[in-house]
Tab-separated table of C-alpha atoms in Angstrom:
chain	number	residue	atom	x	y	z
A	1	UNK	CA	-0.010	0.083	-0.006
A	2	UNK	CA	1.515	3.331	-1.045
A	3	UNK	CA	0.188	6.654	0.244
A	4	UNK	CA	1.457	10.214	0.440
A	5	UNK	CA	3.235	11.155	3.766
A	6	UNK	CA	3.123	14.950	4.133
A	7	UNK	CA	4.244	15.512	7.668
A	8	UNK	CA	7.045	18.097	8.081
A	9	UNK	CA	7.381	18.898	4.314
A	10	UNK	CA	7.198	15.104	3.332
A	11	UNK	CA	5.879	14.826	-0.235
A	12	UNK	CA	7.087	11.497	-1.657
A	13	UNK	CA	5.090	8.430	-1.907
A	14	UNK	CA	5.659	6.053	1.045
A	15	UNK	CA	5.429	2.195	1.090
A	16	UNK	CA	4.653	1.716	4.784
A	17	UNK	CA	5.485	-1.940	4.996
A	18	UNK	CA	8.856	-1.379	3.252
A	19	UNK	CA	9.729	1.674	5.294
A	20	UNK	CA	8.730	-0.015	8.609
A	21	UNK	CA	10.777	-3.086	8.035
A	22	UNK	CA	13.697	-1.042	6.870
A	23	UNK	CA	13.610	0.965	10.055
A	24	UNK	CA	13.515	-2.119	12.227
A	25	UNK	CA	16.454	-3.397	10.255
A	26	UNK	CA	18.443	-0.203	10.582
A	27	UNK	CA	17.893	-0.032	14.433
A	28	UNK	CA	19.295	-3.542	14.750
A	29	UNK	CA	22.566	-2.569	12.994
A	30	UNK	CA	22.802	0.810	14.718
A	31	UNK	CA	22.755	-0.487	18.357
A	32	UNK	CA	25.999	-2.503	18.438
A	33	UNK	CA	27.886	0.200	16.532
A	34	UNK	CA	26.683	3.067	18.714
A	35	UNK	CA	27.608	0.907	21.841
A	36	UNK	CA	30.934	0.077	20.434
A	37	UNK	CA	31.998	3.649	19.661
A	38	UNK	CA	30.637	4.947	23.137
A	39	UNK	CA	32.686	2.447	24.915
A	40	UNK	CA	35.774	3.156	22.820
A	41	UNK	CA	35.518	6.801	23.758
A	42	UNK	CA	35.167	5.931	27.514
A	43	UNK	CA	31.513	6.995	27.525
A	44	UNK	CA	28.512	5.355	28.989
A	45	UNK	CA	26.923	2.891	26.513
A	46	UNK	CA	23.600	4.850	26.952
A	47	UNK	CA	25.316	7.903	25.536
A	48	UNK	CA	25.722	6.072	22.312
A	49	UNK	CA	22.163	4.846	22.220
A	50	UNK	CA	20.759	8.222	23.117
A	51	UNK	CA	22.661	9.691	20.295
A	52	UNK	CA	21.462	7.002	17.927
A	53	UNK	CA	17.918	7.947	18.922
A	54	UNK	CA	18.196	11.739	18.874
A	55	UNK	CA	20.175	12.122	15.775
A	56	UNK	CA	18.144	9.591	13.937
A	57	UNK	CA	14.841	11.154	14.774
A	58	UNK	CA	15.813	14.869	14.332
A	59	UNK	CA	17.539	14.403	10.979
A	60	UNK	CA	14.975	11.979	9.779
A	61	UNK	CA	12.142	14.605	10.277
A	62	UNK	CA	13.973	17.780	9.423
A	63	UNK	CA	17.034	16.636	7.268
A	64	UNK	CA	17.642	17.322	3.589
A	65	UNK	CA	18.036	13.786	2.452
A	66	UNK	CA	15.132	11.309	2.723
A	67	UNK	CA	16.487	7.715	3.197
A	68	UNK	CA	19.710	8.906	4.821
A	69	UNK	CA	20.355	7.634	8.410
A	70	UNK	CA	22.133	9.587	11.129
A	71	UNK	CA	23.361	8.371	14.508
A	72	UNK	CA	26.269	8.117	17.038
A	73	UNK	CA	28.933	7.784	14.323
A	74	UNK	CA	32.566	6.690	15.119
A	75	UNK	CA	33.979	9.312	12.809
A	76	UNK	CA	32.715	12.214	15.164
A	77	UNK	CA	33.129	10.438	18.579
A	78	UNK	CA	36.910	9.623	17.819
A	79	UNK	CA	37.481	13.481	17.680
A	80	UNK	CA	36.165	13.618	21.341
A	81	UNK	CA	38.255	10.874	22.893
A	82	UNK	CA	41.111	13.166	23.906
A	83	UNK	CA	38.666	15.742	25.510
A	84	UNK	CA	36.974	12.940	27.335
A	85	UNK	CA	40.306	11.611	28.724
A	86	UNK	CA	41.561	15.154	29.687
A	87	UNK	CA	38.332	16.910	31.043
A	88	UNK	CA	35.557	14.382	31.471
A	89	UNK	CA	32.152	13.664	29.997
A	90	UNK	CA	30.392	17.114	30.868
A	91	UNK	CA	33.088	18.776	28.577
A	92	UNK	CA	32.084	16.366	25.943
A	93	UNK	CA	28.514	17.343	26.111
A	94	UNK	CA	29.231	20.983	25.826
A	95	UNK	CA	31.536	20.439	22.812
A	96	UNK	CA	28.904	18.447	21.052
A	97	UNK	CA	26.373	21.255	21.596
A	98	UNK	CA	29.057	23.926	20.394
A	99	UNK	CA	29.702	21.737	17.399
A	100	UNK	CA	25.994	21.701	16.479
A	101	UNK	CA	25.951	25.478	16.633
A	102	UNK	CA	28.688	25.562	14.011
A	103	UNK	CA	26.895	23.297	11.748
A	104	UNK	CA	23.736	25.227	12.078
A	105	UNK	CA	25.718	28.324	10.973
A	106	UNK	CA	26.966	26.505	7.989
A	107	UNK	CA	23.465	25.729	6.908
A	108	UNK	CA	22.032	29.154	7.598
A	109	UNK	CA	24.906	30.753	5.627
A	110	UNK	CA	24.495	28.264	2.776
A	111	UNK	CA	28.008	26.865	2.890
A	112	UNK	CA	27.001	23.329	2.247
A	113	UNK	CA	27.389	24.039	-1.556
A	114	UNK	CA	31.373	23.814	-0.966
A	115	UNK	CA	30.928	20.067	-0.978
A	116	UNK	CA	31.003	20.402	-4.643
A	117	UNK	CA	34.738	21.026	-4.388
A	118	UNK	CA	35.141	17.313	-3.471
A	119	UNK	CA	36.380	15.515	-6.759
A	120	UNK	CA	35.210	12.018	-7.724
A	121	UNK	CA	38.495	10.274	-6.714
A	122	UNK	CA	38.307	11.771	-3.196
A	123	UNK	CA	34.512	10.334	-3.159
A	124	UNK	CA	35.824	7.155	-4.174
A	125	UNK	CA	38.472	7.095	-1.422
A	126	UNK	CA	35.972	8.231	1.110
A	127	UNK	CA	33.628	5.481	0.293
A	128	UNK	CA	36.264	2.700	-0.033
A	129	UNK	CA	38.038	3.932	3.107
A	130	UNK	CA	34.751	3.740	5.229
A	131	UNK	CA	33.872	0.305	3.722
A	132	UNK	CA	37.228	-1.019	5.064
A	133	UNK	CA	36.812	0.547	8.367
A	134	UNK	CA	33.298	-0.854	8.714
A	135	UNK	CA	34.599	-4.405	7.766
A	136	UNK	CA	37.635	-4.135	10.196
A	137	UNK	CA	35.324	-3.065	12.911
A	138	UNK	CA	33.343	-6.278	12.558
A	139	UNK	CA	36.615	-8.381	12.629
A	140	UNK	CA	37.186	-6.786	16.106
A	141	UNK	CA	33.956	-8.663	17.358
A	142	UNK	CA	35.860	-11.954	16.992
A	143	UNK	CA	37.677	-11.055	20.347
A	144	UNK	CA	36.705	-12.459	23.683
A	145	UNK	CA	34.119	-10.142	25.274
A	146	UNK	CA	35.662	-7.444	27.531
A	147	UNK	CA	39.211	-8.532	26.480
A	148	UNK	CA	41.827	-8.403	23.842
A	149	UNK	CA	42.281	-12.009	23.080
A	150	UNK	CA	40.783	-13.429	20.050
A	151	UNK	CA	38.202	-16.270	20.196
A	152	UNK	CA	39.557	-19.831	19.718
A	153	UNK	CA	38.375	-23.208	19.677
A	154	UNK	CA	34.576	-24.036	19.626
A	155	UNK	CA	33.666	-20.389	20.297
A	156	UNK	CA	35.359	-19.241	17.145
A	157	UNK	CA	33.944	-21.950	14.860
A	158	UNK	CA	30.462	-21.167	16.244
A	159	UNK	CA	30.948	-17.380	15.534
A	160	UNK	CA	32.286	-18.103	12.078
A	161	UNK	CA	29.507	-20.641	11.206
A	162	UNK	CA	26.780	-18.078	12.313
A	163	UNK	CA	28.449	-15.230	10.459
A	164	UNK	CA	28.439	-17.310	7.380
A	165	UNK	CA	24.967	-18.356	7.686
A	166	UNK	CA	23.840	-14.816	8.133
A	167	UNK	CA	25.713	-13.680	4.810
A	168	UNK	CA	24.322	-16.644	3.037
A	169	UNK	CA	20.679	-15.529	3.921
A	170	UNK	CA	21.520	-11.932	2.921
A	171	UNK	CA	22.742	-13.213	-0.503
A	172	UNK	CA	20.071	-15.824	-1.180
A	173	UNK	CA	16.880	-14.346	0.428
A	174	UNK	CA	16.368	-11.476	-1.955
A	175	UNK	CA	16.144	-14.015	-4.819
A	176	UNK	CA	13.041	-15.580	-3.131
A	177	UNK	CA	11.447	-12.355	-2.363
A	178	UNK	CA	12.231	-8.699	-1.654
A	179	UNK	CA	9.070	-7.983	0.187
A	180	UNK	CA	11.074	-8.222	3.592
A	181	UNK	CA	14.618	-6.866	4.058
A	182	UNK	CA	16.954	-9.866	3.750
A	183	UNK	CA	19.190	-8.315	6.616
A	184	UNK	CA	16.232	-8.400	9.115
A	185	UNK	CA	15.379	-11.983	8.152
A	186	UNK	CA	18.990	-13.022	8.675
A	187	UNK	CA	19.030	-11.387	12.153
A	188	UNK	CA	15.652	-13.137	13.107
A	189	UNK	CA	16.595	-16.542	11.661
A	190	UNK	CA	20.063	-16.541	13.322
A	191	UNK	CA	18.623	-15.382	16.697
A	192	UNK	CA	15.785	-17.921	16.603
A	193	UNK	CA	18.514	-20.516	15.818
A	194	UNK	CA	20.718	-19.617	18.810
A	195	UNK	CA	17.628	-19.372	21.147
A	196	UNK	CA	16.192	-22.716	19.894
A	197	UNK	CA	19.338	-24.748	20.239
A	198	UNK	CA	20.692	-22.616	23.253
A	199	UNK	CA	23.970	-22.143	21.334
A	200	UNK	CA	26.624	-20.573	23.407
A	201	UNK	CA	27.989	-17.481	21.430
A	202	UNK	CA	28.717	-13.890	21.888
A	203	UNK	CA	25.537	-11.600	22.171
A	204	UNK	CA	24.886	-7.836	22.350
A	205	UNK	CA	24.797	-8.084	26.197
A	206	UNK	CA	28.273	-9.044	26.161
A	207	UNK	CA	29.238	-5.567	24.860
A	208	UNK	CA	27.049	-3.692	27.352
A	209	UNK	CA	23.670	-3.396	28.793
A	210	UNK	CA	21.214	-1.184	26.816
A	211	UNK	CA	18.339	-0.814	29.419
A	212	UNK	CA	17.639	2.673	30.577
A	213	UNK	CA	15.125	5.679	30.578
A	214	UNK	CA	14.270	8.517	28.341
A	215	UNK	CA	17.144	10.734	27.700
A	216	UNK	CA	17.353	13.325	30.494
A	217	UNK	CA	17.607	16.921	29.930
A	218	UNK	CA	20.964	18.056	31.480
A	219	UNK	CA	22.804	21.308	31.088
A	220	UNK	CA	26.440	20.461	30.885
A	221	UNK	CA	28.166	21.109	34.210
A	222	UNK	CA	31.026	23.119	32.999
A	223	UNK	CA	32.061	26.781	33.892
A	224	UNK	CA	30.558	29.030	31.436
A	225	UNK	CA	33.588	31.296	30.747
A	226	UNK	CA	36.411	32.031	28.207
A	227	UNK	CA	38.614	29.165	29.650
A	228	UNK	CA	35.968	26.514	28.890
A	229	UNK	CA	35.505	27.971	25.446
A	230	UNK	CA	39.172	27.668	24.782
A	231	UNK	CA	39.207	23.979	25.779
A	232	UNK	CA	36.136	22.892	23.820
A	233	UNK	CA	36.512	25.180	20.680
A	234	UNK	CA	38.922	23.282	18.736
A	235	UNK	CA	37.213	19.871	19.453
A	236	UNK	CA	33.891	21.370	18.496
A	237	UNK	CA	35.204	22.930	15.405
A	238	UNK	CA	36.813	19.622	14.141
A	239	UNK	CA	33.693	17.569	15.174
A	240	UNK	CA	31.587	19.848	13.230
A	241	UNK	CA	33.745	19.800	10.199
A	242	UNK	CA	34.041	15.924	10.306
A	243	UNK	CA	30.379	15.458	10.741
A	244	UNK	CA	29.226	17.825	7.995
A	245	UNK	CA	31.990	16.282	5.670
A	246	UNK	CA	30.667	12.813	6.350
A	247	UNK	CA	27.059	13.777	6.152
A	248	UNK	CA	27.328	15.674	3.002
A	249	UNK	CA	29.450	13.112	1.196
A	250	UNK	CA	26.932	10.410	2.326
A	251	UNK	CA	24.102	12.674	0.949
A	252	UNK	CA	25.924	12.787	-2.354
A	253	UNK	CA	26.379	8.957	-2.468
A	254	UNK	CA	22.571	8.499	-1.619
A	255	UNK	CA	21.715	11.020	-4.247
A	256	UNK	CA	23.654	8.775	-6.884
A	257	UNK	CA	21.881	5.576	-5.689
A	258	UNK	CA	18.384	7.065	-5.553
A	259	UNK	CA	18.730	9.331	-8.572
A	260	UNK	CA	17.243	12.314	-6.630
A	261	UNK	CA	18.692	15.449	-5.225
A	262	UNK	CA	18.991	16.121	-1.504
A	263	UNK	CA	19.436	19.508	0.203
A	264	UNK	CA	22.832	20.001	1.805
A	265	UNK	CA	22.183	23.105	3.688
A	266	UNK	CA	18.835	21.894	5.135
A	267	UNK	CA	20.800	18.732	6.267
A	268	UNK	CA	23.529	20.777	7.874
A	269	UNK	CA	20.843	22.704	9.949
A	270	UNK	CA	19.256	19.414	10.871
A	271	UNK	CA	22.687	17.726	11.858
A	272	UNK	CA	23.464	20.903	13.919
A	273	UNK	CA	20.127	20.956	15.792
A	274	UNK	CA	20.462	17.186	16.445
A	275	UNK	CA	23.957	17.807	18.008
A	276	UNK	CA	22.776	20.659	20.097
A	277	UNK	CA	19.916	18.505	21.419
A	278	UNK	CA	22.479	15.811	22.124
A	279	UNK	CA	24.575	18.150	24.109
A	280	UNK	CA	21.647	18.867	26.470
A	281	UNK	CA	20.140	15.224	26.523
A	282	UNK	CA	23.378	13.302	27.467
A	283	UNK	CA	24.098	12.096	23.828
A	284	UNK	CA	27.490	11.760	22.356
A	285	UNK	CA	26.553	13.504	19.166
A	286	UNK	CA	27.065	12.103	15.590
A	287	UNK	CA	26.423	12.365	11.881
A	288	UNK	CA	25.132	10.675	8.902
A	289	UNK	CA	26.176	6.945	8.995
A	290	UNK	CA	26.991	5.522	5.459
A	291	UNK	CA	26.665	1.867	6.454
A	292	UNK	CA	23.326	2.240	8.012
A	293	UNK	CA	22.258	4.488	5.181
A	294	UNK	CA	23.088	1.524	2.766
A	295	UNK	CA	21.285	-0.960	4.942
A	296	UNK	CA	18.245	1.469	4.752
A	297	UNK	CA	18.382	1.933	0.949
A	298	UNK	CA	19.092	-1.948	0.316
A	299	UNK	CA	15.937	-2.722	2.386
A	300	UNK	CA	13.839	-0.540	-0.172
A	301	UNK	CA	13.584	2.558	1.856
A	302	UNK	CA	13.260	5.903	-0.185
A	303	UNK	CA	11.536	8.067	2.362
A	304	UNK	CA	11.928	9.517	5.971
A	305	UNK	CA	9.572	7.187	7.698
A	306	UNK	CA	12.240	4.425	7.874
A	307	UNK	CA	14.705	6.706	9.734
A	308	UNK	CA	11.890	7.740	12.241
A	309	UNK	CA	10.991	4.108	12.722
A	310	UNK	CA	14.552	3.218	13.406
A	311	UNK	CA	14.958	5.891	16.002
A	312	UNK	CA	11.821	5.158	17.765
A	313	UNK	CA	12.610	1.500	17.731
A	314	UNK	CA	15.831	2.256	19.534
A	315	UNK	CA	14.095	4.379	22.215
A	316	UNK	CA	11.594	1.368	22.706
A	317	UNK	CA	14.496	-0.979	23.133
A	318	UNK	CA	16.202	1.179	25.576
A	319	UNK	CA	12.949	1.561	27.576
A	320	UNK	CA	11.336	-1.838	27.242
A	321	UNK	CA	13.010	-4.216	24.766
A	322	UNK	CA	16.637	-4.481	26.148
A	323	UNK	CA	16.050	-8.052	27.578
A	324	UNK	CA	15.241	-9.400	24.219
A	325	UNK	CA	17.697	-7.373	22.007
A	326	UNK	CA	20.642	-7.953	24.585
A	327	UNK	CA	20.200	-11.793	23.554
A	328	UNK	CA	20.747	-11.152	19.781
A	329	UNK	CA	23.882	-12.817	18.631
A	330	UNK	CA	26.651	-10.650	17.608
A	331	UNK	CA	27.361	-13.045	14.565
A	332	UNK	CA	24.088	-11.898	13.071
A	333	UNK	CA	24.928	-8.249	13.365
A	334	UNK	CA	28.488	-8.855	12.249
A	335	UNK	CA	27.407	-10.759	9.218
A	336	UNK	CA	25.044	-8.127	8.167
A	337	UNK	CA	27.555	-5.180	8.615
A	338	UNK	CA	30.087	-7.381	6.537
A	339	UNK	CA	27.722	-7.533	3.612
A	340	UNK	CA	27.147	-3.857	4.035
A	341	UNK	CA	30.889	-2.986	3.866
A	342	UNK	CA	31.100	-5.245	0.792
A	343	UNK	CA	28.337	-3.224	-0.757
A	344	UNK	CA	29.570	0.023	0.306
A	345	UNK	CA	32.948	-0.507	-1.437
A	346	UNK	CA	33.029	1.148	-4.922
A	347	UNK	CA	34.149	-1.957	-6.964
A	348	UNK	CA	33.974	0.183	-9.991
A	349	UNK	CA	36.974	2.168	-8.880
A	350	UNK	CA	38.887	-1.012	-9.214
A	351	UNK	CA	37.622	-1.801	-12.687
A	352	UNK	CA	38.680	1.650	-14.050
A	353	UNK	CA	42.072	2.100	-12.153
A	354	UNK	CA	43.915	1.554	-15.323
A	355	UNK	CA	41.751	3.960	-17.426
A	356	UNK	CA	41.893	6.987	-14.985
A	357	UNK	CA	44.752	9.553	-14.811
A	358	UNK	CA	47.463	8.449	-12.491
A	359	UNK	CA	47.170	11.453	-10.161
A	360	UNK	CA	43.371	10.640	-9.666
A	361	UNK	CA	44.196	7.033	-8.753
A	362	UNK	CA	46.817	8.131	-6.229
A	363	UNK	CA	44.447	10.610	-4.632
A	364	UNK	CA	41.717	7.846	-4.282
A	365	UNK	CA	44.104	5.481	-2.636
A	366	UNK	CA	45.644	8.200	-0.411
A	367	UNK	CA	42.122	9.229	0.948
A	368	UNK	CA	41.215	5.658	1.554
A	369	UNK	CA	44.479	5.021	3.271
A	370	UNK	CA	44.239	8.057	5.666
A	371	UNK	CA	40.652	7.075	6.548
A	372	UNK	CA	41.569	3.445	7.440
A	373	UNK	CA	44.740	4.382	9.067
A	374	UNK	CA	43.897	7.479	11.170
A	375	UNK	CA	40.085	7.213	11.159
A	376	UNK	CA	40.257	10.912	10.491
A	377	UNK	CA	37.853	11.562	7.616
A	378	UNK	CA	38.176	15.384	7.508
A	379	UNK	CA	41.899	15.162	7.191
A	380	UNK	CA	41.697	12.574	4.469
A	381	UNK	CA	39.305	14.602	2.455
A	382	UNK	CA	41.063	17.764	3.004
A	383	UNK	CA	44.435	16.249	1.819
A	384	UNK	CA	42.644	14.796	-1.183
A	385	UNK	CA	40.986	18.139	-2.111
A	386	UNK	CA	44.441	19.931	-1.718
A	387	UNK	CA	46.337	17.484	-3.936
A	388	UNK	CA	43.557	17.550	-6.544
A	389	UNK	CA	43.478	21.289	-6.595
A	390	UNK	CA	47.221	21.421	-7.006
A	391	UNK	CA	47.137	18.891	-9.892
A	392	UNK	CA	44.468	20.899	-11.489
A	393	UNK	CA	46.405	24.163	-11.166
A	394	UNK	CA	49.499	22.436	-12.657
A	395	UNK	CA	47.576	20.946	-15.530
A	396	UNK	CA	45.716	24.368	-16.359
A	397	UNK	CA	48.896	26.314	-16.101
A	398	UNK	CA	50.462	24.085	-18.849
A	399	UNK	CA	47.495	24.602	-21.082
A	400	UNK	CA	47.736	28.485	-21.617
A	401	UNK	CA	48.573	29.159	-25.219
A	402	UNK	CA	48.881	32.051	-27.541
A	403	UNK	CA	48.026	32.356	-31.180
A	404	UNK	CA	50.040	35.270	-32.848
A	405	UNK	CA	49.561	37.278	-36.121
A	406	UNK	CA	50.193	40.804	-37.361
A	407	UNK	CA	47.302	42.646	-39.067
A	408	UNK	CA	47.391	44.703	-42.210
A	409	UNK	CA	48.132	47.820	-40.196
A	410	UNK	CA	51.207	46.300	-38.476
A	411	UNK	CA	49.683	45.624	-35.236
A	412	UNK	CA	50.828	42.483	-33.428
A	413	UNK	CA	48.037	40.380	-31.963
A	414	UNK	CA	48.398	37.832	-29.038
A	415	UNK	CA	45.059	35.597	-28.772
A	416	UNK	CA	45.324	33.972	-25.345
A	417	UNK	CA	43.588	30.691	-24.761
A	418	UNK	CA	43.426	29.456	-21.225
A	419	UNK	CA	43.197	31.132	-17.688
A	420	UNK	CA	45.971	33.586	-16.577
A	421	UNK	CA	46.505	32.740	-12.837
A	422	UNK	CA	49.339	32.182	-10.429
A	423	UNK	CA	50.440	28.884	-12.160
A	424	UNK	CA	50.393	30.064	-15.706
A	425	UNK	CA	52.098	33.608	-15.438
A	426	UNK	CA	55.563	32.252	-16.257
A	427	UNK	CA	54.474	30.479	-19.293
A	428	UNK	CA	52.427	33.493	-20.270
A	429	UNK	CA	55.300	36.001	-20.045
A	430	UNK	CA	57.608	33.753	-22.055
A	431	UNK	CA	55.185	34.025	-25.154
A	432	UNK	CA	56.040	37.628	-25.787
A	433	UNK	CA	58.886	39.036	-28.070
A	434	UNK	CA	59.117	42.435	-26.602
A	435	UNK	CA	62.196	43.616	-28.480
A	436	UNK	CA	61.052	42.343	-31.882
A	437	UNK	CA	57.377	43.295	-31.604
A	438	UNK	CA	56.023	46.302	-33.595
A	439	UNK	CA	55.036	49.580	-31.751
A	440	UNK	CA	51.503	48.608	-31.161
A	441	UNK	CA	50.643	45.130	-29.497
A	442	UNK	CA	47.223	43.772	-28.626
A	443	UNK	CA	46.589	40.962	-26.268
A	444	UNK	CA	43.085	39.522	-26.893
A	445	UNK	CA	41.482	37.842	-23.847
A	446	UNK	CA	38.309	36.625	-25.585
A	447	UNK	CA	39.158	32.955	-24.867
A	448	UNK	CA	41.111	33.757	-21.402
A	449	UNK	CA	40.382	35.381	-18.198
A	450	UNK	CA	42.478	37.334	-15.705
A	451	UNK	CA	41.982	35.270	-12.364
A	452	UNK	CA	43.967	36.610	-9.603
A	453	UNK	CA	46.644	38.927	-8.150
A	454	UNK	CA	49.459	37.068	-9.874
A	455	UNK	CA	47.842	37.516	-13.109
A	456	UNK	CA	47.510	41.267	-12.589
A	457	UNK	CA	51.170	41.562	-11.677
A	458	UNK	CA	52.202	39.662	-14.737
A	459	UNK	CA	50.182	42.141	-16.956
A	460	UNK	CA	51.746	45.016	-15.145
A	461	UNK	CA	55.373	43.682	-15.672
A	462	UNK	CA	54.646	43.067	-19.288
A	463	UNK	CA	53.252	46.645	-19.785
A	464	UNK	CA	56.399	47.980	-18.119
A	465	UNK	CA	58.687	45.975	-20.405
A	466	UNK	CA	56.802	47.375	-23.463
A	467	UNK	CA	57.001	50.923	-22.201
A	468	UNK	CA	60.809	50.728	-21.524
A	469	UNK	CA	61.221	50.259	-25.417
A	470	UNK	CA	58.617	52.968	-26.247
A	471	UNK	CA	55.973	50.361	-27.350
A	472	UNK	CA	52.184	50.587	-26.503
A	473	UNK	CA	50.396	47.417	-25.108
A	474	UNK	CA	46.648	47.063	-25.060
A	475	UNK	CA	44.361	44.470	-23.536
A	476	UNK	CA	41.306	43.577	-25.462
A	477	UNK	CA	38.032	41.519	-24.845
A	478	UNK	CA	38.432	41.344	-20.968
A	479	UNK	CA	35.289	40.045	-19.381
A	480	UNK	CA	33.508	42.361	-16.905
A	481	UNK	CA	34.790	40.772	-13.800
A	482	UNK	CA	38.418	40.866	-15.250
A	483	UNK	CA	37.905	44.557	-15.984
A	484	UNK	CA	36.606	45.174	-12.400
A	485	UNK	CA	39.774	43.242	-11.148
A	486	UNK	CA	42.132	45.485	-13.031
A	487	UNK	CA	40.156	48.631	-12.162
A	488	UNK	CA	40.435	47.795	-8.503
A	489	UNK	CA	44.188	47.387	-8.745
A	490	UNK	CA	44.728	50.750	-10.579
A	491	UNK	CA	46.665	52.169	-7.669
A	492	UNK	CA	49.475	49.609	-7.929
A	493	UNK	CA	49.505	48.875	-11.826
A	494	UNK	CA	49.189	50.708	-14.932
A	495	UNK	CA	47.683	48.838	-18.113
A	496	UNK	CA	45.838	50.155	-21.025
A	497	UNK	CA	42.530	48.285	-21.419
A	498	UNK	CA	40.683	48.892	-24.880
A	499	UNK	CA	36.951	49.784	-24.759
A	500	UNK	CA	35.126	46.490	-25.663
A	501	UNK	CA	31.458	45.850	-26.279
A	502	UNK	CA	29.742	44.222	-23.202
A	503	UNK	CA	29.531	40.377	-23.264
A	504	UNK	CA	29.482	37.434	-20.975
A	505	UNK	CA	31.895	34.668	-20.815
A	506	UNK	CA	30.730	30.974	-20.343
A	507	UNK	CA	31.175	31.147	-16.664
A	508	UNK	CA	28.903	34.023	-16.083
A	509	UNK	CA	25.272	33.409	-15.041
A	510	UNK	CA	22.814	34.299	-17.674
A	511	UNK	CA	20.353	36.896	-16.679
A	512	UNK	CA	16.626	36.333	-16.259
């Protein structure tokens, strides 16, 4: 049954059965991950579950991307580990709330558009790195509960057999029917098998108890002064950046899968609001979770309802269902998440590795490597963007060309092709023969543009060279923004711009 679900700006058709089942599946996969990351950071397990509930509900209702799932993500909580160890949990709550404020400001000032600057190789590296991190996190579940030693003997073989069974169900069940998410079926079947045959294996309870109450309102117990701000500010800024980068990149990936367009700035405001609420309701904060988003999409969800169901399911489990969920075998959840990791990995990036430019391949591998090694998504993406930008600048600098000819009046023309900017000024200056050129020279920028201060300085130097030998240099066909740039620099340079008819270049936005 499909109906329209219009609450809070919802406008797409919703298949209720698909959305509800997808929500249940997402909830099952979010619980162990939220618990694991909370314990990793030295926080109470409930802070992870509260984050999963609060982040999931608020972003599902108010976010800019239906079908995307948010929760207590490891990418953001890892940033706060040092703060937790040095100042305690109250400072963590304050830092989470401040990070939320930063994210709200990004959305209000519409800065989410800058995610467009992330190149495709960086996207591939981001997705592949996270897929490897997700898979490696599941491997850690093969350790003895509460210890660092690996499982061995019957316990290991039991765990492996149950994980293999889960993976088998996830692969085969969709061939039978897609009416019910295969991941949910796998979790239920493996759980019933363990209950029915009283199989001794690791369960959710071995990670931590998930029983508790409704998230309590709590103002962080920190001094409200400049010293506190100095402590939490850098952590909040990094957390806000990491959270938004992961969320907006995940939004782009979901856009590609669904063939629809999300709203980055709206998502930024929703993420920030959710983190502010987390800070005042004892949650550890978070961001979009690519693994759970893939679980949600693979279960058939395309609307907001599944995220709301997942969040409410987690709350009900905290309040009433903990005794049942704590008995779910970890092998079932590990198997599901391993399949998610395999599905998350961009296998296309391996098939095209010999067909892409070498620098793009290096960037993708580097981003994935940093994500896996340091678990620092923000740093990985930033390095990837910087390297891509430098490569682009270098390639653009090599492409500046000049077509030269002398007209019937003895005037020398230089028609410039390619942008004139800091990377190309040296090559640009080498193209002029000042001593042998006639008295009048025209540089035509119809197929070029003056881009920055280095370009202006290069034109000034070129003008001075021609002036020293009593020759006149003219600039022709400058676009409006180029003429404005040169006019603003009149106090420090002297160039002769020929009056041109007004026209727009390709990058100008058409009027009307």
